[in-house]
Coordinates of C-alpha atoms and ligand atoms in Angstrom, one line a residue:
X1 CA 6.8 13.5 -28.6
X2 CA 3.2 14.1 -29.9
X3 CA 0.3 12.2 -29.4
X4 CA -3.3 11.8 -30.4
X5 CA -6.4 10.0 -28.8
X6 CA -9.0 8.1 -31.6
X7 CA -12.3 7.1 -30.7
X8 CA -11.6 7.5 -26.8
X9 CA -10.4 10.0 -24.1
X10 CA -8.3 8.1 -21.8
X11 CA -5.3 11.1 -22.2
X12 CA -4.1 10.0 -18.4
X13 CA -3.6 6.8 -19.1
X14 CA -1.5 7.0 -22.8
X15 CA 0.1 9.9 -20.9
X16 CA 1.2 8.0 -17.6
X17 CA 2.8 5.5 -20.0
X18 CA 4.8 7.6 -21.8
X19 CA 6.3 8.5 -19.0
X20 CA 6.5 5.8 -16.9
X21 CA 8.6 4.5 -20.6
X22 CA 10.0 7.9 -21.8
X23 CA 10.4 9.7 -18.6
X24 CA 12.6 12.3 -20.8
X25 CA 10.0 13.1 -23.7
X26 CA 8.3 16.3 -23.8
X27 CA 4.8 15.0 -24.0
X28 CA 2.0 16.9 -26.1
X29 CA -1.4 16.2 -27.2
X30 CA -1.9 17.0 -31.2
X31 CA -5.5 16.3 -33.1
X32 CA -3.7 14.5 -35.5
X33 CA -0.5 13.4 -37.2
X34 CA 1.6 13.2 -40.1
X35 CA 3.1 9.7 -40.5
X36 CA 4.2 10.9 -44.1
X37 CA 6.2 14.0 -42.6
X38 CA 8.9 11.4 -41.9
X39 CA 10.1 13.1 -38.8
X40 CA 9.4 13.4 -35.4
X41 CA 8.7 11.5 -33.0
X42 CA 4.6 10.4 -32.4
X43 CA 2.1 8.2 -30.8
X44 CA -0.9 7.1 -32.2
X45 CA -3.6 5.9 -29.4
X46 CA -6.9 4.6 -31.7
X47 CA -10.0 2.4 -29.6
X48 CA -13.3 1.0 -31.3
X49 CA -15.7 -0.8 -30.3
X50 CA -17.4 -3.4 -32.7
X51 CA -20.0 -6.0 -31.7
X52 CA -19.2 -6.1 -28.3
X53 CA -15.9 -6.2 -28.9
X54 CA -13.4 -3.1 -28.2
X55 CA -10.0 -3.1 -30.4
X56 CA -7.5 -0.7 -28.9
X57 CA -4.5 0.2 -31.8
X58 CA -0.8 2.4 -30.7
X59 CA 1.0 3.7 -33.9
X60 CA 4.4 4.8 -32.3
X61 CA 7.7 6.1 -34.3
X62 CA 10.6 6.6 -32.7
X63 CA 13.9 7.7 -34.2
X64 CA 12.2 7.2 -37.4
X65 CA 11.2 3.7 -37.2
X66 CA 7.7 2.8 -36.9
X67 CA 5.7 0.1 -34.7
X68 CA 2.1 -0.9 -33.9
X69 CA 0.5 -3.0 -31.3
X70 CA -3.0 -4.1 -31.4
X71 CA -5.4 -5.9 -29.1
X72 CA -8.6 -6.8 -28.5
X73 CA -11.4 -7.9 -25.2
X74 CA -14.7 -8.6 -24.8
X75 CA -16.5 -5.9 -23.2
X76 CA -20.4 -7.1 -23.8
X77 CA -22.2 -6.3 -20.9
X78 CA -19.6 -4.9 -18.7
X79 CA -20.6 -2.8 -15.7
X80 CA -19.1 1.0 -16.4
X81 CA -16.3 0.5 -13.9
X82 CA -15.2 -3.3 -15.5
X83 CA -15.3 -1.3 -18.8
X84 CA -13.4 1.5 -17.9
X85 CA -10.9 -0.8 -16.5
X86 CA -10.9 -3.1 -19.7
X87 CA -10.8 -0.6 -22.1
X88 CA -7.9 1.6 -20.3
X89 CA -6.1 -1.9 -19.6
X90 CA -6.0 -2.0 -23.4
X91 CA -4.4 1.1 -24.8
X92 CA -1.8 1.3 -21.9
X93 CA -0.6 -2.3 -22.9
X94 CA -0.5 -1.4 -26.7
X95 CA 1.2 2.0 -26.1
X96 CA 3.4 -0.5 -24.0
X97 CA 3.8 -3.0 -26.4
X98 CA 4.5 -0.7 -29.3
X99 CA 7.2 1.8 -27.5
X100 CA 9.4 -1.2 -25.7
X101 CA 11.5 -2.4 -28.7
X102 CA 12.4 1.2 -29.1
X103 CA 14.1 0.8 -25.8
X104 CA 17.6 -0.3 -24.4
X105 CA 16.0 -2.3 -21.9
X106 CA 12.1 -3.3 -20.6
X107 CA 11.3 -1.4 -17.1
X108 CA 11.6 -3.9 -14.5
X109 CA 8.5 -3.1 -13.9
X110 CA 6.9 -3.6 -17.1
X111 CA 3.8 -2.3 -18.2
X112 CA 2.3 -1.7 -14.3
X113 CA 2.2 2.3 -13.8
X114 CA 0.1 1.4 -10.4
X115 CA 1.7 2.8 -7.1
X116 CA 0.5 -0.7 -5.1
X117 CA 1.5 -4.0 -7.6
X118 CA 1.2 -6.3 -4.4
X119 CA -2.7 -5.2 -3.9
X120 CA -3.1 -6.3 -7.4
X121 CA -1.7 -9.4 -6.7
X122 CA -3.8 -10.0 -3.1
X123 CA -6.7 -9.0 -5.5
X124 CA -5.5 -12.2 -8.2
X125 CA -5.0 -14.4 -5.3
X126 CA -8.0 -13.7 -3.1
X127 CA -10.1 -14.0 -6.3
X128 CA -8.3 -17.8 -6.4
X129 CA -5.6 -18.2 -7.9
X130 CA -2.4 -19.7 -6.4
X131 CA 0.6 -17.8 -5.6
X132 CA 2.4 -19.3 -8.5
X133 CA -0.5 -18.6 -11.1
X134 CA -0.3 -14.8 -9.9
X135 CA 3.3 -14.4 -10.2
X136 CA 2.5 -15.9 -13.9
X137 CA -0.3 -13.4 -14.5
X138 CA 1.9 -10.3 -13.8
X139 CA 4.8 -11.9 -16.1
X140 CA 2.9 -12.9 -18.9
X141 CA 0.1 -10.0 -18.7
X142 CA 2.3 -7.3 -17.3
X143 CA 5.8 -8.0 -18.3
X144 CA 6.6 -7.8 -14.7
X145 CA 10.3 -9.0 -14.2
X146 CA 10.8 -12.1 -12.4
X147 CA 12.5 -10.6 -9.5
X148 CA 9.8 -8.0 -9.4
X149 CA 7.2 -10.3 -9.4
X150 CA 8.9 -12.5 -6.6
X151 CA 9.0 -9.2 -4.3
X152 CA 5.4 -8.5 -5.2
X153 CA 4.1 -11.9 -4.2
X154 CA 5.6 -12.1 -1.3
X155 CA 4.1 -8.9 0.2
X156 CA 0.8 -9.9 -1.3
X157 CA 1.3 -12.5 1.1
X158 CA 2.5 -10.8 4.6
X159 CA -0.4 -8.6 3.5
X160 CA -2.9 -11.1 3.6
X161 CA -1.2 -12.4 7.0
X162 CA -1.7 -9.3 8.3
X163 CA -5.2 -8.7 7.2
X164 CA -6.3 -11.5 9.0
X165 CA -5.1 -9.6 12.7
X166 CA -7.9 -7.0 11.4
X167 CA -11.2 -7.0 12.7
X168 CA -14.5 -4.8 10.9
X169 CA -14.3 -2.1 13.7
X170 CA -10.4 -1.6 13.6
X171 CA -8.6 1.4 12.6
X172 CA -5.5 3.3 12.5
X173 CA -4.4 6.8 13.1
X174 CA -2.0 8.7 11.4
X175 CA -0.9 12.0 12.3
X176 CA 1.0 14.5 10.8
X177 CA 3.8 17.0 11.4
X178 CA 5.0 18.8 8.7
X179 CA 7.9 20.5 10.2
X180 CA 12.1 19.7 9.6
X181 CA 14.7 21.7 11.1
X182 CA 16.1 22.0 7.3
X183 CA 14.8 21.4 4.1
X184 CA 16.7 18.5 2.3
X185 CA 17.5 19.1 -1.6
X186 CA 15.5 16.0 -2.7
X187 CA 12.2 16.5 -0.2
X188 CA 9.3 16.4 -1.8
X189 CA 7.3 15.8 1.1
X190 CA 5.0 18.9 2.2
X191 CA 7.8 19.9 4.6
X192 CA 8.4 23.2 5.9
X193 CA 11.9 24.5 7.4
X194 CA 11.9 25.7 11.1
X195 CA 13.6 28.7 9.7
X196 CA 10.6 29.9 8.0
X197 CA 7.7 28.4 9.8
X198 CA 8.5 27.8 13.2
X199 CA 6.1 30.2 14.4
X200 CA 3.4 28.2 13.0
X201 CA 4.1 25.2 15.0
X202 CA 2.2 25.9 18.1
X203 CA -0.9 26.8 16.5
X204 CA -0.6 24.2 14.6
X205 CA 0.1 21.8 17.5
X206 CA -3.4 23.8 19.0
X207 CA -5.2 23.0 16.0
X208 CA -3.8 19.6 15.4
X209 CA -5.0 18.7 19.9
X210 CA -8.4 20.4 18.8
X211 CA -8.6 17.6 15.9
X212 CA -7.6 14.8 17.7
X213 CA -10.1 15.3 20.6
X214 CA -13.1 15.6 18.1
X215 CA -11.7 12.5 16.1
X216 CA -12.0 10.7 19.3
X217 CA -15.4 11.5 20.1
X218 CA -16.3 10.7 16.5
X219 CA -14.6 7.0 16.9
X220 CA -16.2 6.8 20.0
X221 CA -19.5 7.1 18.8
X222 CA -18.4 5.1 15.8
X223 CA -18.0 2.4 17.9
X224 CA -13.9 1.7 16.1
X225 CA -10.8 0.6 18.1
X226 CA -7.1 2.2 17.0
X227 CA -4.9 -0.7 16.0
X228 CA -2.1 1.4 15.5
X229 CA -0.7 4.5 15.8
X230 CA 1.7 5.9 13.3
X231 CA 3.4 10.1 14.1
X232 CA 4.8 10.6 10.7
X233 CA 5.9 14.3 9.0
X234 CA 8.0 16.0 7.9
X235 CA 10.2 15.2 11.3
X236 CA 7.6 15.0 14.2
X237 CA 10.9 14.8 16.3
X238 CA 11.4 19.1 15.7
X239 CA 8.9 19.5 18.1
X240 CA 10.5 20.2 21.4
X241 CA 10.0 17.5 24.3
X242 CA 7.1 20.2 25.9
X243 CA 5.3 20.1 22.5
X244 CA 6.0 16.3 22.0
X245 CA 4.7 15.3 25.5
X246 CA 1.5 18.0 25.0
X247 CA 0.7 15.9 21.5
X248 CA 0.9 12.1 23.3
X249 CA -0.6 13.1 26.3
X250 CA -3.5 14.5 24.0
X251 CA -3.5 11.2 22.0
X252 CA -3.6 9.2 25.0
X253 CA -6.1 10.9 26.8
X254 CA -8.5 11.5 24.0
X255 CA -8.4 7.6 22.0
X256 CA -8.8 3.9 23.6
X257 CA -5.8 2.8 23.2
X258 CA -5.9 -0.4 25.4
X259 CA -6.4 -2.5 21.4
X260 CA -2.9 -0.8 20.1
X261 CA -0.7 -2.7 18.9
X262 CA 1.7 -0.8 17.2
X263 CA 2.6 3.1 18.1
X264 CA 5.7 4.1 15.4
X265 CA 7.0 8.2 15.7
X266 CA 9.3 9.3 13.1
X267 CA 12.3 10.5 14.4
X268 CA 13.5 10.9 10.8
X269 CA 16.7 13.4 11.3
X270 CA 18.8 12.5 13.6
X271 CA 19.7 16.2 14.2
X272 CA 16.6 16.2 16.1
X273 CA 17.0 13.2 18.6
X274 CA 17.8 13.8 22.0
X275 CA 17.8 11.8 24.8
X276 CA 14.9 13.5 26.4
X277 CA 12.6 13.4 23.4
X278 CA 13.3 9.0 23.5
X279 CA 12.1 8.9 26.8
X280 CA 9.1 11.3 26.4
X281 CA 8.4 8.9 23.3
X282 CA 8.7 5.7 25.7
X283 CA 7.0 7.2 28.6
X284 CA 4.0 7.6 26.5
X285 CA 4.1 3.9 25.0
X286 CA 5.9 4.5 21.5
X287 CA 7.8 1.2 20.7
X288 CA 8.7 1.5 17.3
X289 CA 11.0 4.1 15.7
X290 CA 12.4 5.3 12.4
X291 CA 16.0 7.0 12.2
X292 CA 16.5 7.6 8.7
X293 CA 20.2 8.2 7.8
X294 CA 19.4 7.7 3.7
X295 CA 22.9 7.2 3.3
X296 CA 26.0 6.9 6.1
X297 CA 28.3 8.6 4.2
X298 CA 29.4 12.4 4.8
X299 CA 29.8 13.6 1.4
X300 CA 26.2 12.4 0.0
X301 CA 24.7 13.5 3.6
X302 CA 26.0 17.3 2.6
X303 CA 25.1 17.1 -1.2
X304 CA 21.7 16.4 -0.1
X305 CA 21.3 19.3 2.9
X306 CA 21.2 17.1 5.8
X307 CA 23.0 18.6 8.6
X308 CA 23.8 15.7 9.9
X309 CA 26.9 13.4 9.9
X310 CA 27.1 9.4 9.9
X311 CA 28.3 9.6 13.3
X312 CA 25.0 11.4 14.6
X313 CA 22.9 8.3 12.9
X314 CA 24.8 6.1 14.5
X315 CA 24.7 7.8 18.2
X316 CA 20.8 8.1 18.0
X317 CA 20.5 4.8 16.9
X318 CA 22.7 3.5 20.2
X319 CA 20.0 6.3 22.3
X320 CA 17.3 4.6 20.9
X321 CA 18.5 1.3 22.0
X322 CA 19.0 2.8 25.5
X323 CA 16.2 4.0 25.5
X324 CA 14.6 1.2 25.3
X325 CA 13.2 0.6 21.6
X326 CA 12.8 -2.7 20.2
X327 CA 11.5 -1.4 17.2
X328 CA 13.6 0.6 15.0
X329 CA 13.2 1.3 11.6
X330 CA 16.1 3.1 9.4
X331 CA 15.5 4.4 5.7
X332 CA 18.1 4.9 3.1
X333 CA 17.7 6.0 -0.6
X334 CA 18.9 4.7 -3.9
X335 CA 20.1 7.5 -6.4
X336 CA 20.6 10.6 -4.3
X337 CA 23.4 13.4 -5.7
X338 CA 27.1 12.0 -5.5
X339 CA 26.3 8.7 -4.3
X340 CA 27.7 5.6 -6.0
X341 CA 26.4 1.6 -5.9
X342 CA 29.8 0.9 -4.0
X343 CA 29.1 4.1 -1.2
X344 CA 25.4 2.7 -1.2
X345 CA 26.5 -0.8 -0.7
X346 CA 28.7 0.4 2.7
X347 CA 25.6 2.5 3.6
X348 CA 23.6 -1.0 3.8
X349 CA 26.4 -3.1 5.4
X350 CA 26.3 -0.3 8.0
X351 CA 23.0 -0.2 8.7
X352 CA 22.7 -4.2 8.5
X353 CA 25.4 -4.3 11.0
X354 CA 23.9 -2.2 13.6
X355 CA 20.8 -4.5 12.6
X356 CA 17.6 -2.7 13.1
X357 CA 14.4 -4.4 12.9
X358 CA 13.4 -2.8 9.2
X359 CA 16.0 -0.9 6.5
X360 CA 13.5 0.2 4.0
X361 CA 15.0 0.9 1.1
X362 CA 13.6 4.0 -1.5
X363 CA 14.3 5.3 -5.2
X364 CA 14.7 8.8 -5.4
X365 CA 11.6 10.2 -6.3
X366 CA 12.1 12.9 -8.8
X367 CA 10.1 16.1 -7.4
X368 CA 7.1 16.9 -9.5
X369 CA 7.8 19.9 -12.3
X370 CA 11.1 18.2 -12.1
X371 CA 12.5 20.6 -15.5
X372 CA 14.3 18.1 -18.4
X373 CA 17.9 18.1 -16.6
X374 CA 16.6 16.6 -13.6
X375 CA 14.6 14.2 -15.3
X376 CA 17.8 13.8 -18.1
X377 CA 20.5 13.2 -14.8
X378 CA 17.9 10.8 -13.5
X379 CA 17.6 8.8 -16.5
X380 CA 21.2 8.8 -16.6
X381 CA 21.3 7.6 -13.1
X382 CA 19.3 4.0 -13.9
X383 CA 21.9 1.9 -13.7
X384 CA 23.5 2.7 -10.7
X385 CA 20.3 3.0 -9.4
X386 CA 19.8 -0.9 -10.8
X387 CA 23.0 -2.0 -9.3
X388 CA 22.2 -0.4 -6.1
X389 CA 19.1 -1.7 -5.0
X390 CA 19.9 -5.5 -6.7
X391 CA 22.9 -5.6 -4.4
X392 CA 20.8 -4.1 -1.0
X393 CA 18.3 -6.9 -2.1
X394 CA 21.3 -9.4 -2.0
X395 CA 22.9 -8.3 1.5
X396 CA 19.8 -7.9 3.1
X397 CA 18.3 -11.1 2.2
X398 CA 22.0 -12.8 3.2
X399 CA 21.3 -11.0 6.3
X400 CA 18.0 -13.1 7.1
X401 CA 16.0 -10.0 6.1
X402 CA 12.6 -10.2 3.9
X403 CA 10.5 -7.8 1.7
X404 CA 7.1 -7.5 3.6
X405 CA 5.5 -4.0 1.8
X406 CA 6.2 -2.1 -1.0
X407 CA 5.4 0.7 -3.5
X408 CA 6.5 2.8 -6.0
X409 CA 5.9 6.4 -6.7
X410 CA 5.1 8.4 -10.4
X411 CA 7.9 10.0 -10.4
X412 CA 11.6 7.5 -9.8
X413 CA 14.6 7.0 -11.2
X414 CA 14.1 3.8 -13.6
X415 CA 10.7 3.3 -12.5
X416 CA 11.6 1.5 -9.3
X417 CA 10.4 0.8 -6.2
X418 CA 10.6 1.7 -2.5
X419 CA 10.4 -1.5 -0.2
X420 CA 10.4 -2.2 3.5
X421 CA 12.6 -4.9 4.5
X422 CA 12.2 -6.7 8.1
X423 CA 13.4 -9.2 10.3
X424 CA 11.4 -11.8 10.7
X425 CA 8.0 -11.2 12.8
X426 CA 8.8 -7.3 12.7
X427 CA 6.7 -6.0 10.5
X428 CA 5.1 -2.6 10.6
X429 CA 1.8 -3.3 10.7
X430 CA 0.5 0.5 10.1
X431 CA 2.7 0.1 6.6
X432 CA 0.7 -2.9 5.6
X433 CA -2.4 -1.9 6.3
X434 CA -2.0 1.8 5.1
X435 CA -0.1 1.0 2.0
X436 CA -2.7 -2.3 1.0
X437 CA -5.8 -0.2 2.5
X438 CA -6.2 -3.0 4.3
X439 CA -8.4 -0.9 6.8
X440 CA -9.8 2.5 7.6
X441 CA -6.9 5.1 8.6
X442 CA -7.6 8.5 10.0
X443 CA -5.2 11.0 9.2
X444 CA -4.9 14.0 11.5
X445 CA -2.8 17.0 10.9
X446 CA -1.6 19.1 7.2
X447 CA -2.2 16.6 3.9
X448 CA -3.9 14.0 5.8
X449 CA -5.9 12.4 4.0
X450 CA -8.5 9.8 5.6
X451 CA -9.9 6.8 4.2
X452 CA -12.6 4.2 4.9
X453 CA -12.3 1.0 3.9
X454 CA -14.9 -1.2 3.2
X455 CA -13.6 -4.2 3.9
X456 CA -15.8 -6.7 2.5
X457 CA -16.3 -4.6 -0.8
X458 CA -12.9 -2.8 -1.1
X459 CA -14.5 0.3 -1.6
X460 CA -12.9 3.5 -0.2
X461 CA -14.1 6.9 0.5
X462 CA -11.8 9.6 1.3
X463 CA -11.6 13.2 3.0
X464 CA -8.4 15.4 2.6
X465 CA -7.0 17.7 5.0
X466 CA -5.6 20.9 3.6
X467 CA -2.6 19.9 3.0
X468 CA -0.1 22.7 4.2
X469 CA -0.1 24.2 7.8
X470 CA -1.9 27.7 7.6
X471 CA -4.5 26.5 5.5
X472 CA -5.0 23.4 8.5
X473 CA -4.8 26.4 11.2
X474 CA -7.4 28.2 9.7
X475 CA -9.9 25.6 8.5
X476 CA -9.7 24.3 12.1
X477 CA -13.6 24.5 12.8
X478 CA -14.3 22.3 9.5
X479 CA -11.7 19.5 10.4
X480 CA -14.6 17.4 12.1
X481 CA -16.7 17.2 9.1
X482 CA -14.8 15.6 6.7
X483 CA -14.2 12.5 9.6
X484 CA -17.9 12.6 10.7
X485 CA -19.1 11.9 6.9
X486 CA -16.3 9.5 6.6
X487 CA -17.1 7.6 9.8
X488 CA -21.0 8.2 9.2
X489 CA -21.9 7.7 5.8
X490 CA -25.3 7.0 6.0
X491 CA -26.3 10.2 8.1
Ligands
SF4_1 S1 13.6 15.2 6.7 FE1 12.2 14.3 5.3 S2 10.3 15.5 5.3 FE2 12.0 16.7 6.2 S3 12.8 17.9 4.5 FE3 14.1 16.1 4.7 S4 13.1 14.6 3.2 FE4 11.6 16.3 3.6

């Protein structure tokens, strides 16, 4: 499909919904087009401004036939970051408005492209409106789906439980290890295999100690407490039980953590669990784990490139419990090669019956530069996907499980969702607070990228790691700077 911009540049925006409607088209921008041609598909993306008064205008043909949206808003005296918002708000929602007849059905998630929907509702709700008179905005202004907006509102809500447990100095830590003993088929994590980069891992783990010892000065003299602690990758669980111990013992001895009140590690494959590694993890305080199976059956498991059978989930689940974890978290994902809604439904019944404290449930992201048959066989994969997830959300709910965080990603099957489902009073706190920005997080490690969070304005700043392990190793003497302007912005 071609498209064209009038009168404004907003190409990301127009763009992002094309997708997020026509995740098959072949997007490209044209200067103009021929409506008289009679063929082809096109979108027409026209904004003026009049008086005060912008007027955004989609021309959109599809298989031939031909719709327009229009609509219009005040933007007299807007600040530039009200009228950017305004004005963008606008041609997404006629683009919207004129592509969505054109399709089988409306995305569930209707004309929201955002990658956190319940922030936009804490915003609608902090602002003052009841819960019920955001779950109408979002339907009526967003076409959000009435399931969709029920999950939204209610982790607008543990998110504004949570907030409250939050004081100005409070932070988290997140810190990263971006190594996997394989690479799975559908990773699109930054991820390497041991196979090719396990020499990197200990000076990585020596860069990665050096970081986390300045960091700590720099909070200490910041004058923040760690709320919680979250050891994510990759699989930080390929590190041997020498490496692991050398990383807590570093964390512990370098941060205050007598204000913690959450320390997660992923132990995401359970090809890397072993009975010493849990009690390394508990000696050091860890009380929340993540053993991610994504799905418990064999065949899917070996489509995917997990080496890893059902059977090893559920043994490092029962080592787990041994050892002593009352927190465990276990992920599976909707829409991965070969699986099915009825293999995905026995993959949930497993996991609800071995009943850890949060399942969190993802889409399959497709990877970015995904070529036209992936993003074809994804498209054709919606409604299993649908089925899949609508009947997780039924058995975990009859299990006396609750939505408490979500978020969606650019790039699903369907345009769905990812959501983290607990038993009551176990939520992660780090995944609230990281995925609301709820609070300042410092990210240590390859890709991490830091953020304060004003909490009184909203407004966040950012640094980025570089995001894959040489490229960390080598900028080792720079890692401080980026967290000393972050932490010290007025020096
Ligand atoms: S375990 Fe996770 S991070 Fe590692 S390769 Fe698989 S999907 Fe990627």
């Amino acid at each position: 499909m071609i498209y064209t911009l009038e009168g404004h540049a907003l190409k990301h925006a127009v763009e992002e919904m094309l997708f997020h409607l026509l995740p098959t088209a072949a997007l490209a921008r044209a200067d103009a087009v021929d409506a008289a041609d009679g063929t082809g598909d096109y979108c027409r993306s026209v904004l003026t401004e009049v008086d005060g008064r912008a007027r955004a205008c989609a021309d959109v043909r599809i298989g031939g036939v031909t719709r327009r949206s229009e609509r219009c808003a005040s933007v007299q005296g807007l600040a530039p970051i009200a009228y950017k918002r305004t004005v963008t708000e606008l041609v997404k929602t006629t683009v919207y408005e004129a592509v969505v007849p054109s399709l089988a059905q409306p995305p569930v998630w209707g004309s929201l492209t955002g990658v956190r929907p319940a922030k936009l509702a804490r915003g609608l709700i902090e602002r003052g409106m009841a819960r019920g008179e955001a779950a109408e905005y979002l339907r009526e202004h967003f076409h959000v789906s009435p399931e969709r907006t029920a999950l939204t509102i209610r982790a607008a809500a543990t998110a504004i439980e949570m907030d409250k447990r939050m004081g100005e100095k409070d932070i988290s830590l997140y810190v990263g290890i971006p190594f996997c003993p394989s690479r799975c088929y559908y990773c699109s994590f930054v991820s390497s295999a041991t196979a090719q980069s396990g020499h990197l891992i200990e000076p990585y783990l020596e860069t990665l100690c050096r970081e986390i010892r300045e960091t700590a000065a720099l909070v200490r003299e910041a004058g923040r407490r760690v709320q919680s602690v979250y050891i994510g990758g990759g699989t930080p669980t390929t590190l041997d039980e020498n490496q692991l111990s050398r990383l807590l013992d570093t964390l512990e001895q370098s941060f205050d953590f007598s204000g913690l009140c959450e320390y997660t590690v992923e132990a995401g494959r359970p090809d890397t669990i072993t009975q010493g590694k849990l009690r390394v993890l508990r000696a050091a305080g860890v009380g929340r784990v993540s053993i991610n199976p994504q799905s418990m059956d064999d065949a899917v498991l070996a489509a995917i490139g997990r080496r890893h059978v059902a059977c090893d989930v559920l043994r490092a689940y029962d080592e787990a419990r041994r050892a002593g974890f009352a927190g465990i978290n276990m992920d599976v994902i909707a829409g991965l090669s070969g699986d099915t809604p009825d293999s995905f439904a026995r993959t949930v019944d497993t996991l609800i019956g071995l009943a850890p404290e949060n399942i969190t449930v993802h889409t399959l992201a497709i990877k970015r530069g995904a070529d036209l048959t992936d993003k074809q066989a994804a498209a054709a994969q919606r409604e299993a996907v649908a089925r899949m997830l609508d009947g997780a959300s039924r058995a975990l709910q009859g299990a006396g499980y609750g939505p408490y965080y979500l978020y969606r990603q650019k790039f699903t099957t369907g345009g769905f969702e990812n959501v983290g489902w607990c038993r009551p009073g176990t939520e992660c706190f780090y995944n609230v607070a990281m995925m609301e920005e709820l609070q300042t997080i410092l990210s240590l490690g390859a890709g991490g990228v830091s953020k304060r969070v004003e909490r009184d304005t909203g407004w966040i700043e950012r640094t980025n790691n570089p995001k894959y392990p040489l490229e960390y190793i080598r900028a080792a003497d720079r890692l401080a700077g980026g967290k000393r302007k972050l932490l010290f912005p007025k020096q």
